[in-house]
Amino acid sequence: MNINVDWDKHFEEMASHEFTVVDDFLPRELYEHVLSQFDQYKENDLLEPAGIGSLTTYQINENVRTDEIVWLDRNNCSTEIANYFRFIQEELIPMLNRNLFLSIKDFEFMLAYYPPGGFYKKHLDQFKDRNNRLLSMVIYMNDNWQKGDGGELEIFTNEEPSQSIRVEPIGNRLVLFNSATVWHQVLPAHKGRKSITGWLLKMPQGLGFLG
Ligand code: OGA
Ligand code: NI
């Protein structure tokens, strides 16, 4: 864990606003390794149009989202991705469980690429028939992202009246938020936009639990 991050501040933000933004999140070397893996997946054409809905209602709808994704399989992945999973499992999850009083049991991650023009309309990260996601986390991998490149994550706050906050998808920035309650959207990107995006889960995957 990056020792320069003031986690107490981020835990307080999670408690009061249900989201927080953490810069320089991953240890530098791990970040570089995940980014190089992303570029390899992309070069090998392994990302595919993402769908919406869960297993039973899954569909591709280009009016809602136009990103391309690949799910990462912890049982069949490169050393770099295995190191990433180890970091999530051994460092991040215990820290979040302790400080946010959660009981995260599992996780799922994908690589996501928004091509120029790509967007994802306003949504929650939980579907009606699927409520296993506790926290959403997106780590951006866009070095040299400039103002005007678009692709901001717009988060609608839980205040009354709701306000919106735009987060630029700059390299090694983490956005963490409650999956069930925080409405958000991805504004059109003007350049290719990369992230490793995932969910921290209430129940282990594949226990017959819907989700
Ligand atoms: C998602 C999502 C946000 C982002 O994949 O569900 O909302 O900033 N991503 O990429
Ligand atoms: Ni989302």
mmCIF file of N, CA, C and O in Angstrom, residues 99-143:
data_model
loop_
_atom_site.group_PDB
_atom_site.id
_atom_site.type_symbol
_atom_site.label_atom_id
_atom_site.label_comp_id
_atom_site.label_asym_id
_atom_site.label_seq_id
_atom_site.Cartn_x
_atom_site.Cartn_y
_atom_site.Cartn_z
ATOM 1 N N ASN A 99 -11.626 -1.189 8.383
ATOM 2 C CA ASN A 99 -11.914 0.232 8.574
ATOM 3 C C ASN A 99 -13.310 0.650 8.178
ATOM 4 O O ASN A 99 -13.809 1.677 8.631
ATOM 5 N N LEU A 100 -13.939 -0.115 7.301
ATOM 6 C CA LEU A 100 -15.306 0.236 6.881
ATOM 7 C C LEU A 100 -16.321 -0.738 7.475
ATOM 8 O O LEU A 100 -17.498 -0.692 7.145
ATOM 9 N N PHE A 101 -15.850 -1.635 8.339
ATOM 10 C CA PHE A 101 -16.724 -2.606 9.019
ATOM 11 C C PHE A 101 -17.496 -3.436 8.005
ATOM 12 O O PHE A 101 -18.707 -3.599 8.096
ATOM 13 N N LEU A 102 -16.770 -3.945 7.029
ATOM 14 C CA LEU A 102 -17.390 -4.766 5.994
ATOM 15 C C LEU A 102 -16.890 -6.191 6.142
ATOM 16 O O LEU A 102 -15.987 -6.478 6.930
ATOM 17 N N SER A 103 -17.498 -7.062 5.360
ATOM 18 C CA SER A 103 -17.048 -8.436 5.346
ATOM 19 C C SER A 103 -16.979 -8.886 3.888
ATOM 20 O O SER A 103 -17.752 -9.725 3.444
ATOM 21 N N ILE A 104 -16.028 -8.275 3.178
ATOM 22 C CA ILE A 104 -15.849 -8.592 1.754
ATOM 23 C C ILE A 104 -15.293 -10.005 1.641
ATOM 24 O O ILE A 104 -14.312 -10.343 2.300
ATOM 25 N N LYS A 105 -15.929 -10.824 0.803
ATOM 26 C CA LYS A 105 -15.552 -12.234 0.719
ATOM 27 C C LYS A 105 -14.897 -12.602 -0.600
ATOM 28 O O LYS A 105 -14.318 -13.679 -0.730
ATOM 29 N N ASP A 106 -15.044 -11.744 -1.592
ATOM 30 C CA ASP A 106 -14.544 -12.129 -2.911
ATOM 31 C C ASP A 106 -14.463 -10.878 -3.777
ATOM 32 O O ASP A 106 -14.828 -9.784 -3.329
ATOM 33 N N PHE A 107 -13.999 -11.060 -5.014
ATOM 34 C CA PHE A 107 -13.865 -9.909 -5.917
ATOM 35 C C PHE A 107 -13.955 -10.389 -7.352
ATOM 36 O O PHE A 107 -13.814 -11.589 -7.631
ATOM 37 N N GLU A 108 -14.224 -9.447 -8.262
ATOM 38 C CA GLU A 108 -14.206 -9.740 -9.702
ATOM 39 C C GLU A 108 -13.654 -8.508 -10.402
ATOM 40 O O GLU A 108 -13.971 -7.380 -10.018
ATOM 41 N N PHE A 109 -12.811 -8.730 -11.400
ATOM 42 C CA PHE A 109 -12.183 -7.595 -12.099
ATOM 43 C C PHE A 109 -12.189 -7.802 -13.605
ATOM 44 O O PHE A 109 -12.101 -8.922 -14.096
ATOM 45 N N MET A 110 -12.285 -6.670 -14.291
ATOM 46 C CA MET A 110 -12.193 -6.688 -15.752
ATOM 47 C C MET A 110 -11.289 -5.545 -16.201
ATOM 48 O O MET A 110 -11.076 -4.584 -15.453
ATOM 49 N N LEU A 111 -10.770 -5.680 -17.417
ATOM 50 C CA LEU A 111 -10.112 -4.549 -18.059
ATOM 51 C C LEU A 111 -11.162 -3.895 -18.939
ATOM 52 O O LEU A 111 -11.925 -4.597 -19.610
ATOM 53 N N ALA A 112 -11.227 -2.563 -18.927
ATOM 54 C CA ALA A 112 -12.238 -1.867 -19.730
ATOM 55 C C ALA A 112 -11.580 -0.802 -20.591
ATOM 56 O O ALA A 112 -10.729 -0.039 -20.119
ATOM 57 N N TYR A 113 -11.976 -0.768 -21.840
ATOM 58 C CA TYR A 113 -11.461 0.221 -22.792
ATOM 59 C C TYR A 113 -12.638 0.956 -23.420
ATOM 60 O O TYR A 113 -13.542 0.319 -23.978
ATOM 61 N N TYR A 114 -12.634 2.284 -23.278
ATOM 62 C CA TYR A 114 -13.625 3.102 -23.968
ATOM 63 C C TYR A 114 -12.945 3.665 -25.202
ATOM 64 O O TYR A 114 -12.000 4.452 -25.077
ATOM 65 N N PRO A 115 -13.389 3.259 -26.402
ATOM 66 C CA PRO A 115 -12.780 3.829 -27.609
ATOM 67 C C PRO A 115 -13.180 5.300 -27.721
ATOM 68 O O PRO A 115 -14.107 5.735 -27.023
ATOM 69 N N PRO A 116 -12.513 6.088 -28.568
ATOM 70 C CA PRO A 116 -12.933 7.483 -28.730
ATOM 71 C C PRO A 116 -14.436 7.541 -28.986
ATOM 72 O O PRO A 116 -14.951 6.762 -29.797
ATOM 73 N N GLY A 117 -15.131 8.408 -28.270
ATOM 74 C CA GLY A 117 -16.600 8.471 -28.384
ATOM 75 C C GLY A 117 -17.313 7.580 -27.371
ATOM 76 O O GLY A 117 -18.523 7.680 -27.204
ATOM 77 N N GLY A 118 -16.553 6.719 -26.679
ATOM 78 C CA GLY A 118 -17.147 5.756 -25.742
ATOM 79 C C GLY A 118 -17.760 6.425 -24.518
ATOM 80 O O GLY A 118 -17.259 7.445 -24.045
ATOM 81 N N PHE A 119 -18.822 5.827 -23.998
ATOM 82 C CA PHE A 119 -19.533 6.376 -22.830
ATOM 83 C C PHE A 119 -20.244 5.237 -22.104
ATOM 84 O O PHE A 119 -20.338 4.111 -22.621
ATOM 85 N N TYR A 120 -20.771 5.557 -20.914
ATOM 86 C CA TYR A 120 -21.647 4.630 -20.185
ATOM 87 C C TYR A 120 -22.663 5.515 -19.475
ATOM 88 O O TYR A 120 -22.299 6.302 -18.593
ATOM 89 N N LYS A 121 -23.936 5.393 -19.860
ATOM 90 C CA LYS A 121 -25.000 6.241 -19.313
ATOM 91 C C LYS A 121 -25.199 6.007 -17.814
ATOM 92 O O LYS A 121 -24.812 4.978 -17.270
ATOM 93 N N LYS A 122 -25.894 6.953 -17.185
ATOM 94 C CA LYS A 122 -26.106 6.944 -15.732
ATOM 95 C C LYS A 122 -26.700 5.607 -15.249
ATOM 96 O O LYS A 122 -27.707 5.151 -15.789
ATOM 97 N N HIS A 123 -26.074 5.034 -14.238
ATOM 98 C CA HIS A 123 -26.509 3.722 -13.744
ATOM 99 C C HIS A 123 -26.012 3.474 -12.318
ATOM 100 O O HIS A 123 -25.190 4.221 -11.793
ATOM 101 N N LEU A 124 -26.537 2.408 -11.722
ATOM 102 C CA LEU A 124 -25.983 1.833 -10.488
ATOM 103 C C LEU A 124 -25.263 0.553 -10.888
ATOM 104 O O LEU A 124 -25.606 -0.065 -11.891
ATOM 105 N N ASP A 125 -24.316 0.105 -10.067
ATOM 106 C CA ASP A 125 -23.578 -1.111 -10.412
ATOM 107 C C ASP A 125 -24.235 -2.382 -9.894
ATOM 108 O O ASP A 125 -23.607 -3.438 -9.861
ATOM 109 N N GLN A 126 -25.474 -2.270 -9.462
ATOM 110 C CA GLN A 126 -26.194 -3.487 -9.072
ATOM 111 C C GLN A 126 -27.420 -3.628 -9.938
ATOM 112 O O GLN A 126 -28.070 -2.644 -10.260
ATOM 113 N N PHE A 127 -27.750 -4.839 -10.266
ATOM 114 C CA PHE A 127 -28.949 -5.106 -11.049
ATOM 115 C C PHE A 127 -29.996 -5.671 -10.113
ATOM 116 O O PHE A 127 -29.679 -6.200 -9.063
ATOM 117 N N LYS A 128 -31.241 -5.582 -10.531
ATOM 118 C CA LYS A 128 -32.351 -6.032 -9.675
ATOM 119 C C LYS A 128 -32.170 -7.457 -9.166
ATOM 120 O O LYS A 128 -32.405 -7.750 -8.013
ATOM 121 N N ASP A 129 -31.716 -8.343 -10.058
ATOM 122 C CA ASP A 129 -31.609 -9.751 -9.671
ATOM 123 C C ASP A 129 -30.182 -10.119 -9.272
ATOM 124 O O ASP A 129 -29.781 -11.260 -9.315
ATOM 125 N N ARG A 130 -29.417 -9.134 -8.900
ATOM 126 C CA ARG A 130 -28.023 -9.403 -8.588
ATOM 127 C C ARG A 130 -27.547 -8.374 -7.576
ATOM 128 O O ARG A 130 -27.397 -7.216 -7.897
ATOM 129 N N ASN A 131 -27.343 -8.772 -6.332
ATOM 130 C CA ASN A 131 -26.968 -7.769 -5.330
ATOM 131 C C ASN A 131 -25.753 -8.179 -4.518
ATOM 132 O O ASN A 131 -25.654 -7.904 -3.343
ATOM 133 N N ASN A 132 -24.826 -8.822 -5.204
ATOM 134 C CA ASN A 132 -23.634 -9.304 -4.509
ATOM 135 C C ASN A 132 -22.521 -8.268 -4.421
ATOM 136 O O ASN A 132 -21.541 -8.473 -3.742
ATOM 137 N N ARG A 133 -22.672 -7.151 -5.102
ATOM 138 C CA ARG A 133 -21.585 -6.170 -5.143
ATOM 139 C C ARG A 133 -21.693 -5.170 -3.989
ATOM 140 O O ARG A 133 -22.703 -4.485 -3.857
ATOM 141 N N LEU A 134 -20.636 -5.085 -3.171
ATOM 142 C CA LEU A 134 -20.606 -4.110 -2.074
ATOM 143 C C LEU A 134 -19.966 -2.808 -2.537
ATOM 144 O O LEU A 134 -20.550 -1.745 -2.423
ATOM 145 N N LEU A 135 -18.745 -2.918 -3.034
ATOM 146 C CA LEU A 135 -18.001 -1.734 -3.445
ATOM 147 C C LEU A 135 -17.553 -1.872 -4.890
ATOM 148 O O LEU A 135 -17.162 -2.965 -5.322
ATOM 149 N N SER A 136 -17.613 -0.747 -5.611
ATOM 150 C CA SER A 136 -17.073 -0.680 -6.968
ATOM 151 C C SER A 136 -15.723 0.007 -6.895
ATOM 152 O O SER A 136 -15.565 0.956 -6.117
ATOM 153 N N MET A 137 -14.785 -0.474 -7.681
ATOM 154 C CA MET A 137 -13.501 0.231 -7.723
ATOM 155 C C MET A 137 -12.964 0.288 -9.143
ATOM 156 O O MET A 137 -12.939 -0.705 -9.854
ATOM 157 N N VAL A 138 -12.582 1.489 -9.539
ATOM 158 C CA VAL A 138 -12.043 1.690 -10.883
ATOM 159 C C VAL A 138 -10.658 2.318 -10.718
ATOM 160 O O VAL A 138 -10.515 3.308 -10.002
ATOM 161 N N ILE A 139 -9.670 1.701 -11.358
ATOM 162 C CA ILE A 139 -8.323 2.296 -11.371
ATOM 163 C C ILE A 139 -8.031 2.674 -12.815
ATOM 164 O O ILE A 139 -8.050 1.816 -13.705
ATOM 165 N N TYR A 140 -7.810 3.950 -13.027
ATOM 166 C CA TYR A 140 -7.574 4.426 -14.388
ATOM 167 C C TYR A 140 -6.126 4.230 -14.774
ATOM 168 O O TYR A 140 -5.229 4.278 -13.932
ATOM 169 N N MET A 141 -5.932 4.028 -16.076
ATOM 170 C CA MET A 141 -4.573 3.784 -16.569
ATOM 171 C C MET A 141 -4.270 4.662 -17.771
ATOM 172 O O MET A 141 -3.769 4.191 -18.786
ATOM 173 N N ASN A 142 -4.596 5.957 -17.623
ATOM 174 C CA ASN A 142 -4.369 6.904 -18.714
ATOM 175 C C ASN A 142 -3.312 7.914 -18.307
ATOM 176 O O ASN A 142 -3.624 8.925 -17.669
ATOM 177 N N ASP A 143 -2.074 7.603 -18.677
ATOM 178 C CA ASP A 143 -0.998 8.553 -18.405
ATOM 179 C C ASP A 143 -1.180 9.680 -19.424
ATOM 180 O O ASP A 143 -1.704 9.452 -20.510
#
